[in-house]
Coordinates of C-alpha atoms and ligand atoms in Angstrom, one line a residue:
X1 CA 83.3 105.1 139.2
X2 CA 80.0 105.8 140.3
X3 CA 78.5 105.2 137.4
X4 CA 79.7 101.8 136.9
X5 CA 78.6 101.0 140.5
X6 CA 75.0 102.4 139.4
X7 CA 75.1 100.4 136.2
X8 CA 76.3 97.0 137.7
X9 CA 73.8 97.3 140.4
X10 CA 70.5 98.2 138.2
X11 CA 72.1 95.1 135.3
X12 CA 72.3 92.9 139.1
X13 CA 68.5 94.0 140.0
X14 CA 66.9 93.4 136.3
X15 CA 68.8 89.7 136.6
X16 CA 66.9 88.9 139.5
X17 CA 63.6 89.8 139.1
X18 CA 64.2 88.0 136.1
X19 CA 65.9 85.1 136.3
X20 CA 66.8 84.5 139.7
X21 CA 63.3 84.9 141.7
X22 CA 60.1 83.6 141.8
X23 CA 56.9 84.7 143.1
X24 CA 56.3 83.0 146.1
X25 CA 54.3 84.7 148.9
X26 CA 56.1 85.1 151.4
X27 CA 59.3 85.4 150.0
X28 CA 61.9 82.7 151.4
X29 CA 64.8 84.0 152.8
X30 CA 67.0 82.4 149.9
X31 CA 65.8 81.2 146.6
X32 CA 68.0 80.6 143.8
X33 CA 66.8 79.9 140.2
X34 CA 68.4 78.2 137.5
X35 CA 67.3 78.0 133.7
X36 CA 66.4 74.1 133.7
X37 CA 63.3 72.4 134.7
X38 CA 61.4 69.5 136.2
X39 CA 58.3 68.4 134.6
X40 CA 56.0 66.1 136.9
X41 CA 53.9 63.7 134.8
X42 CA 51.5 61.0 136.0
X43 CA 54.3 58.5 136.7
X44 CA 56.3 60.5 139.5
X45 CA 56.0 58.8 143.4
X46 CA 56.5 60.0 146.6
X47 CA 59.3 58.9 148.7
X48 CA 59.0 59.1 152.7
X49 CA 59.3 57.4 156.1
X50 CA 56.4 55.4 155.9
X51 CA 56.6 54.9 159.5
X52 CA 56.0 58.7 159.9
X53 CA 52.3 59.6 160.1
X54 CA 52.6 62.8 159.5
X55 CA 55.2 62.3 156.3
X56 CA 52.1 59.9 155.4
X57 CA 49.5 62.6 155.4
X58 CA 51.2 65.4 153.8
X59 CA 51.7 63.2 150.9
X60 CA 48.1 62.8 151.2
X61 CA 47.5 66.5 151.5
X62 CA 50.1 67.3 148.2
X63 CA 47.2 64.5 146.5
X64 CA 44.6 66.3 147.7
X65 CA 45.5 69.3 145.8
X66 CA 46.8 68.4 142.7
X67 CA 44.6 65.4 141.7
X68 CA 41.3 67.1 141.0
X69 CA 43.8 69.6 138.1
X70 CA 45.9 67.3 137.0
X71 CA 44.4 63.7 137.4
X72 CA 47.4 62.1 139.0
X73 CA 47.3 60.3 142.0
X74 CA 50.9 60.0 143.3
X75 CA 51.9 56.9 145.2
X76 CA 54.3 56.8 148.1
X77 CA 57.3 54.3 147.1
X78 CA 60.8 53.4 147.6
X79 CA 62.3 55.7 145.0
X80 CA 59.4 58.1 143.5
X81 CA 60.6 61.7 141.9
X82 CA 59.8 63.5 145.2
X83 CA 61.5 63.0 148.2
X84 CA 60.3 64.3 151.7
X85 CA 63.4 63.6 154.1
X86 CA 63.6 64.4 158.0
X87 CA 67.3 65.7 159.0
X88 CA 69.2 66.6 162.1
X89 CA 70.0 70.7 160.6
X90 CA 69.6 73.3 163.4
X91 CA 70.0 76.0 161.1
X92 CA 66.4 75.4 159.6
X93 CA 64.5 74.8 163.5
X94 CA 61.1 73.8 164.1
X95 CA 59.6 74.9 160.7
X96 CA 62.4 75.1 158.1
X97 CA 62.8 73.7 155.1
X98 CA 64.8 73.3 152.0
X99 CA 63.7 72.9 148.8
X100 CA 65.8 71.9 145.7
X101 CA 63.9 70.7 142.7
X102 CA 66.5 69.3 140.0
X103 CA 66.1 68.3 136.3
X104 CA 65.0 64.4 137.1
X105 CA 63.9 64.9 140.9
X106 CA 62.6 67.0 144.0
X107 CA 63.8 66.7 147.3
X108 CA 62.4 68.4 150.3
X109 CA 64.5 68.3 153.8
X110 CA 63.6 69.6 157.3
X111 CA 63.8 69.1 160.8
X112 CA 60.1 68.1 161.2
X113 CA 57.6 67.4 159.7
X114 CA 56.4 71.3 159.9
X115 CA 59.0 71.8 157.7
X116 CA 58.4 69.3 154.9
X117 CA 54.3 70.7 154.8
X118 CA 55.6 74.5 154.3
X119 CA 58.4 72.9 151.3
X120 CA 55.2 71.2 149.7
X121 CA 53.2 74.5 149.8
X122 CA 56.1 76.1 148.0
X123 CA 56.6 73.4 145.9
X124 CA 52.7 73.8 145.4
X125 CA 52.9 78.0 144.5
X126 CA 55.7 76.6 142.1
X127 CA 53.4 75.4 139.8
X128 CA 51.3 76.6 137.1
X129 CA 48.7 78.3 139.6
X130 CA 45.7 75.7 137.7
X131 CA 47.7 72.8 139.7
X132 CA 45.0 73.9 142.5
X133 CA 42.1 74.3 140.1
X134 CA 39.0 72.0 141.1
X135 CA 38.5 70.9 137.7
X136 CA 40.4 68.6 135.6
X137 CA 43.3 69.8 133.1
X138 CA 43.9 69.7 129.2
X139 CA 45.8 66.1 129.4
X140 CA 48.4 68.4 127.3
X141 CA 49.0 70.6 130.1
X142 CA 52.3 70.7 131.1
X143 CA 53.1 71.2 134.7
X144 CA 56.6 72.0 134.8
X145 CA 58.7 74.4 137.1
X146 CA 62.2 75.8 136.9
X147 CA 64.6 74.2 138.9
X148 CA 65.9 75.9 141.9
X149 CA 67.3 75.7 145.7
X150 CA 65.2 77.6 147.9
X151 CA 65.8 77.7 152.0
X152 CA 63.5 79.0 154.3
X153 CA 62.6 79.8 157.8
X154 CA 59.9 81.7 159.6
X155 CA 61.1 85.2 161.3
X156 CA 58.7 84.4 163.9
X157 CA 57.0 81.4 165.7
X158 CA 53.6 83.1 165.6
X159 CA 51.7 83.7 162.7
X160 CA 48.0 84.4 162.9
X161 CA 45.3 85.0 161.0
X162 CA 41.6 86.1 163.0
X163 CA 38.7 85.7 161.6
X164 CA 35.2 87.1 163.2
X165 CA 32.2 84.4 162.8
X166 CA 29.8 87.0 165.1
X167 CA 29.0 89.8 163.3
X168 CA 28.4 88.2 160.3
X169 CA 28.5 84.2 160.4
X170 CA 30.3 81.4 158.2
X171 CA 29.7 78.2 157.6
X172 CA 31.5 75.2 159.2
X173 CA 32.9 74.6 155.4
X174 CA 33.9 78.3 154.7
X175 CA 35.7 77.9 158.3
X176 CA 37.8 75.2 156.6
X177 CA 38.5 76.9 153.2
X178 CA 39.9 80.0 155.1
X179 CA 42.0 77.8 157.2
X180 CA 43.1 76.2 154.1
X181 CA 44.2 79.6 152.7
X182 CA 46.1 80.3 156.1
X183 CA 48.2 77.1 155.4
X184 CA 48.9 77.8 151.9
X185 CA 51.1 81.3 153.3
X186 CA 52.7 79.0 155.7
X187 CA 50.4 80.8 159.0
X188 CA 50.6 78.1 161.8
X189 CA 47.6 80.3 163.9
X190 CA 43.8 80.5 163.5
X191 CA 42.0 83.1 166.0
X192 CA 38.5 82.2 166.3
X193 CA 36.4 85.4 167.7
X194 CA 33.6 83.7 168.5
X195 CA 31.5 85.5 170.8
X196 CA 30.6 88.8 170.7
X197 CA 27.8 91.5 171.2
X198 CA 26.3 90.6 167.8
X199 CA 26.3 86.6 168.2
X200 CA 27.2 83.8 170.0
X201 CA 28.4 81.0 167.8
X202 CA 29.4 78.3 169.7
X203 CA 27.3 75.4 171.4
X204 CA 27.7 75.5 175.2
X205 CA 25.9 72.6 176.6
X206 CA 25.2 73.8 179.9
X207 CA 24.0 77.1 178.6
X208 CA 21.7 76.2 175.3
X209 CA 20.5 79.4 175.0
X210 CA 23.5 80.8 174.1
X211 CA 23.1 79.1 170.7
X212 CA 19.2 78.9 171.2
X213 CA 18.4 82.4 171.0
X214 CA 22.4 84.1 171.3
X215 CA 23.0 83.1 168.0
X216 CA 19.9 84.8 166.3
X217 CA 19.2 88.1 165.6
X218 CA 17.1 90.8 163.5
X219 CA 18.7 92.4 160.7
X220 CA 20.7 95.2 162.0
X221 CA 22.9 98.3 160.8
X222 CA 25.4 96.2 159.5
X223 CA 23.7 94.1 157.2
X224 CA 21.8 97.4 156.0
X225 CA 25.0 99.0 155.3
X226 CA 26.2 95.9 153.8
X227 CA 23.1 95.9 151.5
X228 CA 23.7 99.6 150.8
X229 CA 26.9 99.2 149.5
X230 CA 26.1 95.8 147.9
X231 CA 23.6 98.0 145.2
X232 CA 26.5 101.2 145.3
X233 CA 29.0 99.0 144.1
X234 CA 26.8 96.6 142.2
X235 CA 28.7 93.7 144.1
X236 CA 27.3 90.6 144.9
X237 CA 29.9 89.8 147.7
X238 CA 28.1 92.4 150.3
X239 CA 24.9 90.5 150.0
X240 CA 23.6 88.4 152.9
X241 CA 23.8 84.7 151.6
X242 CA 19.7 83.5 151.5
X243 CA 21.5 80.1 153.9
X244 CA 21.9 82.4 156.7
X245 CA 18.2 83.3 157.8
X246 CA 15.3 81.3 159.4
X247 CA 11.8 82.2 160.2
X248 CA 10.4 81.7 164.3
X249 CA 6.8 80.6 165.0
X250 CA 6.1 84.4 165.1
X251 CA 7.0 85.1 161.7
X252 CA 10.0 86.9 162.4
X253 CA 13.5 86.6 159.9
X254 CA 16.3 85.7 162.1
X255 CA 19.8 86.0 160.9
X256 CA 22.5 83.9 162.4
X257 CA 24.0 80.0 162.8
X258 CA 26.7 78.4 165.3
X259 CA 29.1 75.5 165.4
X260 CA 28.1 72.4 166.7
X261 CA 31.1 71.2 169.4
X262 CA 31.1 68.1 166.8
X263 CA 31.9 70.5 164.1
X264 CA 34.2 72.4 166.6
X265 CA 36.3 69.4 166.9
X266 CA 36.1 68.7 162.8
X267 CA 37.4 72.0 162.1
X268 CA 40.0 71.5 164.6
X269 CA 41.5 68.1 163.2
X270 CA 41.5 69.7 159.6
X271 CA 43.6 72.2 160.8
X272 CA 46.0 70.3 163.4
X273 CA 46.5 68.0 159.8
X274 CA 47.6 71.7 158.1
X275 CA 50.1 72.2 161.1
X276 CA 47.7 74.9 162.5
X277 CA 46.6 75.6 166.1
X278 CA 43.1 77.9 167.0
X279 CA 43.0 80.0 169.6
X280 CA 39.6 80.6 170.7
X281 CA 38.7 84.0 171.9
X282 CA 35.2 84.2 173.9
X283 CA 35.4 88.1 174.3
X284 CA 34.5 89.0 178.1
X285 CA 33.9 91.4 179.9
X286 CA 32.6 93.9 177.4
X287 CA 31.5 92.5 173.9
X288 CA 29.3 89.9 175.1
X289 CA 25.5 91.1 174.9
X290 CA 24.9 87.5 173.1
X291 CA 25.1 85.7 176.8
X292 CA 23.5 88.5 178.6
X293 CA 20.8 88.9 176.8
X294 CA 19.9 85.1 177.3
X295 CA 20.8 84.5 180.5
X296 CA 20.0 87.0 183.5
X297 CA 22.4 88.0 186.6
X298 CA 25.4 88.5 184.1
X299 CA 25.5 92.1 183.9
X300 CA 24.9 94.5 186.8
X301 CA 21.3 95.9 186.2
X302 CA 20.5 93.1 183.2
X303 CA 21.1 96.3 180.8
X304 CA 21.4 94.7 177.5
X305 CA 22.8 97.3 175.0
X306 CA 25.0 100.2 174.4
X307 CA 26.6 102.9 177.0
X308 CA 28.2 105.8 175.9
X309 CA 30.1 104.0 173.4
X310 CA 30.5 100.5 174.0
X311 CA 27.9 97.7 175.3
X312 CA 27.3 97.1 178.8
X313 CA 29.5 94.2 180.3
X314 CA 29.5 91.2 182.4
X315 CA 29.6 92.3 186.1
X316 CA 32.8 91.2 187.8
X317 CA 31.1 92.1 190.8
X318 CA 28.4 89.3 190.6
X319 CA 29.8 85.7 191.8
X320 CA 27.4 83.9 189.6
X321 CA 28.6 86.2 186.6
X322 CA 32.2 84.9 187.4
X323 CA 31.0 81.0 187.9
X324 CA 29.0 81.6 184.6
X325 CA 32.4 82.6 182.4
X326 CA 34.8 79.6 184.2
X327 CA 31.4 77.1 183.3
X328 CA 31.8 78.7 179.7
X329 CA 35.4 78.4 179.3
X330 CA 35.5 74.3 180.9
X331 CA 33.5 73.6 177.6
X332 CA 35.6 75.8 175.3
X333 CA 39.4 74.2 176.6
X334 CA 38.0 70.4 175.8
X335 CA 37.2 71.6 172.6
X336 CA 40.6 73.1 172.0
X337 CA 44.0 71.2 173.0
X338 CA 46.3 74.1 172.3
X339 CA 48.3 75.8 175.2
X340 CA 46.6 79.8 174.2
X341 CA 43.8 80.7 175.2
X342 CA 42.0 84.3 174.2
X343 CA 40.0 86.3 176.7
X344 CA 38.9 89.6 174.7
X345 CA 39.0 92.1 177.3
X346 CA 38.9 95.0 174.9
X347 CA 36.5 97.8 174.4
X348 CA 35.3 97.7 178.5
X349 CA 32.3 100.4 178.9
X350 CA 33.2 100.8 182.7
X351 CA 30.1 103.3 183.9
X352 CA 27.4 100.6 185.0
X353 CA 30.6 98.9 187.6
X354 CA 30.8 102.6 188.9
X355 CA 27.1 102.7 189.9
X356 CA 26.8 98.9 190.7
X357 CA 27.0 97.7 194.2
X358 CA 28.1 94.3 193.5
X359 CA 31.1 96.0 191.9
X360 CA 32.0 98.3 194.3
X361 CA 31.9 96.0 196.9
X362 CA 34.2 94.0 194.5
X363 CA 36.6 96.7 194.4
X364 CA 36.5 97.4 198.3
X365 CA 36.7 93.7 199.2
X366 CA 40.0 93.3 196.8
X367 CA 41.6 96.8 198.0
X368 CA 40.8 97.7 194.5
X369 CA 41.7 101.7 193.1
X370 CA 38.5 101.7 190.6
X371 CA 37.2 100.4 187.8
X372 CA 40.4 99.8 186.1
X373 CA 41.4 97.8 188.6
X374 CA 38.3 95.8 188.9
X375 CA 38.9 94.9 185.2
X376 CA 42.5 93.7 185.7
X377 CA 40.9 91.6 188.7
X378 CA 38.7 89.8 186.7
X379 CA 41.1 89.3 184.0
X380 CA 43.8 88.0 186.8
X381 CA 41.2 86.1 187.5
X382 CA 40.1 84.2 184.7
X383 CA 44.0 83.9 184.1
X384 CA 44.4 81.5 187.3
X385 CA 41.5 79.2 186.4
X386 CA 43.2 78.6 182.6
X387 CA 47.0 78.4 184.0
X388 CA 45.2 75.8 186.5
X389 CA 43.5 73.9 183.3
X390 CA 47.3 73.8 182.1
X391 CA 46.6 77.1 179.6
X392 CA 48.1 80.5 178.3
X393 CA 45.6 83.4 178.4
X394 CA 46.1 86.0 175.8
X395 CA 44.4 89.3 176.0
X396 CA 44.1 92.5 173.7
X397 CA 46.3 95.4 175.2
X398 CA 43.6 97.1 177.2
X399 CA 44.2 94.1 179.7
X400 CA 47.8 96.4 180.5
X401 CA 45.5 99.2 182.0
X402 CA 44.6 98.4 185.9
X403 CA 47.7 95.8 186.5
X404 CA 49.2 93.5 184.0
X405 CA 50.2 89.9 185.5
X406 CA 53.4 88.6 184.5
X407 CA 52.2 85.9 182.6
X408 CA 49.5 86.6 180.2
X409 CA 50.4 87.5 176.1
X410 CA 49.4 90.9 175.0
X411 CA 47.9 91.4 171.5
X412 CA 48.3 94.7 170.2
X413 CA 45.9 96.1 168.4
X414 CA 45.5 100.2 169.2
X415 CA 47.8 101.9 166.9
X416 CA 47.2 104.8 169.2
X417 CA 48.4 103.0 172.4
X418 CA 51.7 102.4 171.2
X419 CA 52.9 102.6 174.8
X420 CA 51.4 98.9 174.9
X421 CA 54.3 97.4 173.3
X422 CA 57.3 98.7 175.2
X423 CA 55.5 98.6 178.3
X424 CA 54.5 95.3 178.1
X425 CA 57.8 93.7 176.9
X426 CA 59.5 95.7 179.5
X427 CA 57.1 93.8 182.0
X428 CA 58.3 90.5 180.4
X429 CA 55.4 89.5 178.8
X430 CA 55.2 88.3 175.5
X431 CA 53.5 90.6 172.6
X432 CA 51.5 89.5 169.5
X433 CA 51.8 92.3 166.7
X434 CA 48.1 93.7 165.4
X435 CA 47.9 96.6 165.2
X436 CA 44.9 97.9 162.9
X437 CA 46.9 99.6 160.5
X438 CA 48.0 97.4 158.8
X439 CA 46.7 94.5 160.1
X440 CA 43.1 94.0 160.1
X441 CA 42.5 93.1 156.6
X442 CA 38.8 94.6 157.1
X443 CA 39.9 98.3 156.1
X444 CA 40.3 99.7 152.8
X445 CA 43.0 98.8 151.4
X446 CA 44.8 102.3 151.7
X447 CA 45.2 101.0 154.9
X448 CA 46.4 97.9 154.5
X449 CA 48.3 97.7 151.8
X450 CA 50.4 94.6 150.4
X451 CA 53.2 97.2 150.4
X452 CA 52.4 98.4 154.1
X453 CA 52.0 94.8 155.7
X454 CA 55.2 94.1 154.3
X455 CA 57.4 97.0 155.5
X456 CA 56.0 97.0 158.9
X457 CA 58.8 96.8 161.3
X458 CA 57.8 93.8 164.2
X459 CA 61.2 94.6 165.4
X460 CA 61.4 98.1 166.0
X461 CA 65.1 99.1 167.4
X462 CA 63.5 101.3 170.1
X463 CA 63.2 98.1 171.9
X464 CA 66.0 96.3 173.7
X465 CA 67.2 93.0 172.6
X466 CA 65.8 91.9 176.0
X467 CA 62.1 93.5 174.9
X468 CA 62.2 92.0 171.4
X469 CA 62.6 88.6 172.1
X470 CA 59.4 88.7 173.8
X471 CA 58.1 89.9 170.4
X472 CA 56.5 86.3 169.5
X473 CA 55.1 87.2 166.1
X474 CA 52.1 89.0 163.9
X475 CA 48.9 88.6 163.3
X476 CA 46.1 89.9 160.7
X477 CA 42.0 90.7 161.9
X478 CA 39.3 90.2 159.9
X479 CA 35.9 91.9 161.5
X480 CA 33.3 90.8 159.6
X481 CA 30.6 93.5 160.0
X482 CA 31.1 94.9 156.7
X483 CA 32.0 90.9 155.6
X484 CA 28.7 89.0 155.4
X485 CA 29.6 86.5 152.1
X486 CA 32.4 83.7 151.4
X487 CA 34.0 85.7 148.9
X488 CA 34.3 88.8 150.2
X489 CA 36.1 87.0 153.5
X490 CA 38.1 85.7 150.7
X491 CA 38.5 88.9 148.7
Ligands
LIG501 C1 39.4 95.2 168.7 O1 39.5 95.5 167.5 N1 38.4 95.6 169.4 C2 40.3 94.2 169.3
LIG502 ZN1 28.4 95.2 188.6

């Protein structure tokens, strides 16, 4: 008997790896394959609710992509080969979709529009993968797919990708190709870090030298360890692109760049038309020499550089330091219509508020314990003045330490503060999963493996159904000091 069952189910696991799936990252919750096939050819249409905008430019978007490979420009009409169709089906929610492609015809259904992008990018993964090539096809290339019925659904509404423009800086267009890669894996969230010790990178008009001088630097360890492993590994990827470096007056090579708040607000229309909202993180207190190196009264002796083991922050003890961050932020939230908002708070070197006046009259003032507390004040702080501009304020788990507030979202990121998670769902506050291993795509691989990422459990049963709920989805990192060039952010 048992070995029947052991037969049956290794003859059952052979037919679906080969017949049955496909590979489509991330795998859809059901898929299934059958041995027939549409071929699209130059002739096919698309069919949609022309009054729909957004129907309108994902046909657009499915152009974009398959033109340059394939030559075909697909026209929306009445009755074309591919159908995008809204439905009433609460079973597939905000994002679902379902997919069938049939012998003479494709039809994609969803709720919303959400729904009908995510179909198209796995209509798009479908495909003979030159579909997305740049450069035109053999006009005897077929591009033809097997014809299945797949059904899918995000687990979870949030699902992020970070990237870091400060430690190493990208281009406005190598912003948009990663945001393009984010959509392809159906990720509806771009983090933006960027501010931090090593650059400031986005125009502030009130504050110029921000950008001025904040978004400049000397070559530092990072790039020479970049360059040193550039020649170890004979790889061209680790090398500082020759775009990123001016000379001053004085003759001195500057590495940096920043965004313009035009090119803020290009980047985010390209990726509001890929159904994807950026949450822009200006990392306060600590991480933030860029602004207080240019701008005096922001720290508590004007110390720019490193403590014991992290950089000397803003001082929440100063009022002008705290008028300086809300002026900061007013810019930031009319760049950005989304509802989050990402306030750092990580990494806080707390010695300099211990020996500062300003802080310690801070502390006694508020009835303050310490230092701790002093942190959580300014981060309840800054939390009142985006809740009155209408926003969410995340933070990364050390804002728990000191006092959480009920409202903000915690993003976990310290492996070894796993105390973070429970506590804060106990608390009722939402979570963000992060946590370094697996999920900042910066490590080796060991670390973060394709394997790893996937196995990681984001609903751990150690929680109660209560806690999980306010489990709100995962998120990968890239830190880009070891990440100076467009393909190896890619890679
Ligand atoms: C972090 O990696 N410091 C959030
Ligand atoms: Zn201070």
């Amino acid at each position: 008997m048992t070995g029947i069952v052991c037969i049956s189910i290794s003859c059952s696991r052979q037919s679906v790896s080969e017949r049955d799936t496909l590979a489509l990252i991330p795998v859809p919750q059901e898929m299934k394959v059958n041995s027939d096939s549409f071929t699209l050819t130059r002739n096919a249409a698309i069919t949609l609710d022309q009054s729909n905008q957004a129907l309108v430019g994902i046909a657009e978007y499915l152009n974009e992509k398959i033109s340059p490979a394939t030559g075909f420009e697909l026209p929306v009409e009445k009755h074309g080969k591919i159908e995008f169709k809204l439905v009433e089906d609460a079973s597939l929610g905000d994002e679902g979709y379902q997919l069938k492609v049939k012998h003479s015809d494709i039809l994609i259904t969803a709720n919303k529009p959400a729904g009908i992008f995510y179909g198209v990018q796995t209509l798009l993964q479908m495909f003979p993968a030159e579909i997305k090539s740049k450069t035109v096809q053999p006009e005897d290339k077929k591009w033809t797919i097997p014809c299945a019925e797949i059904t899918d659904k995000p687990q979870f509404p949030w699902r992020g990708l970070m990237l870091d423009v400060s430690r190493h800086w990208f281009t406005k267009e190598e912003v948009l190709k990663y945001i393009d890669e984010l959509a392809e894996y159906k990720m509806n969230v771009f983090h933006w870090h960027l501010t931090d010790d090593q650059g400031w990178r986005i125009e502030i008009k009130k504050y110029p030298l921000l950008t001025e001088r904040g978004a400049w630097r000397k070559p530092n360890g990072q790039d020479a360890s970049c360059l040193y492993q550039a020649k170890k590994e004979d790889n061209p990827d680790l090398l500082l692109p020759s775009d990123r470096w001016r000379t001053t007056a004085e003759g001195d090579s500057l590495y940096g760049g920043f965004y313009t708040q035009d090119q803020i607000r290009e980047v985010v229309s390209y990726a509001a038309a890929r159904g994807i909202s950026i949450v822009p993180e200006i990392d306060m207190p600590g991480h933030c020499l860029s602004a207080i190196a240019n701008y005096e009264g922001l720290s508590c002796f004007d110390q720019v550089g490193w403590g014991k083991v992290f950089t000397s922050p803003l001082c929440p003890g100063k009022d002008a330091a705290l008028e300086f961050c809300r002026n900061v932020w007013s810019e930031v939230i009319a760049l950005f219509p989304y509802e989050y908002v990402h306030i750092g708070g990580d990494e806080v070197e707390k010695d300099n508020w211990r020996k500062c006046a300003d802080c310690q009259r801070r502390i006694a003032q508020q009835g303050l314990k310490g230092v701790e507390e002093l942190q959580s004040w300014f981060i309840h702080e800054m939390e009142r003045f985006f809740n009155a501009k209408g926003r969410r304020m995340i933070g990364w788990d050390e804002i728990i330490e000191g006092g959480l507030s009920k409202t903000s979202t915690v993003m976990w990121w310290r492996n070894w503060a796993p105390q973070s998670v429970p506590e804060a769902t106990a608390h009722g506050n939402d979570v963000i999963y992060t946590p370094a291993t697996p999920f900042y795509f910066s490590q080796n691989e060991e670390k973060s493996s394709m394997r790893q990422v996937y196995d990681y459990d984001l609903a751990p049963a150690s929680l109660s159904a209560a806690q999980r709920a306010h489990i709100v989805g995962v998120q990968a990192n890239l830190w880009a000091e070891g990440i100076p060039s467009r393909s190896r952010m890619l890679y």
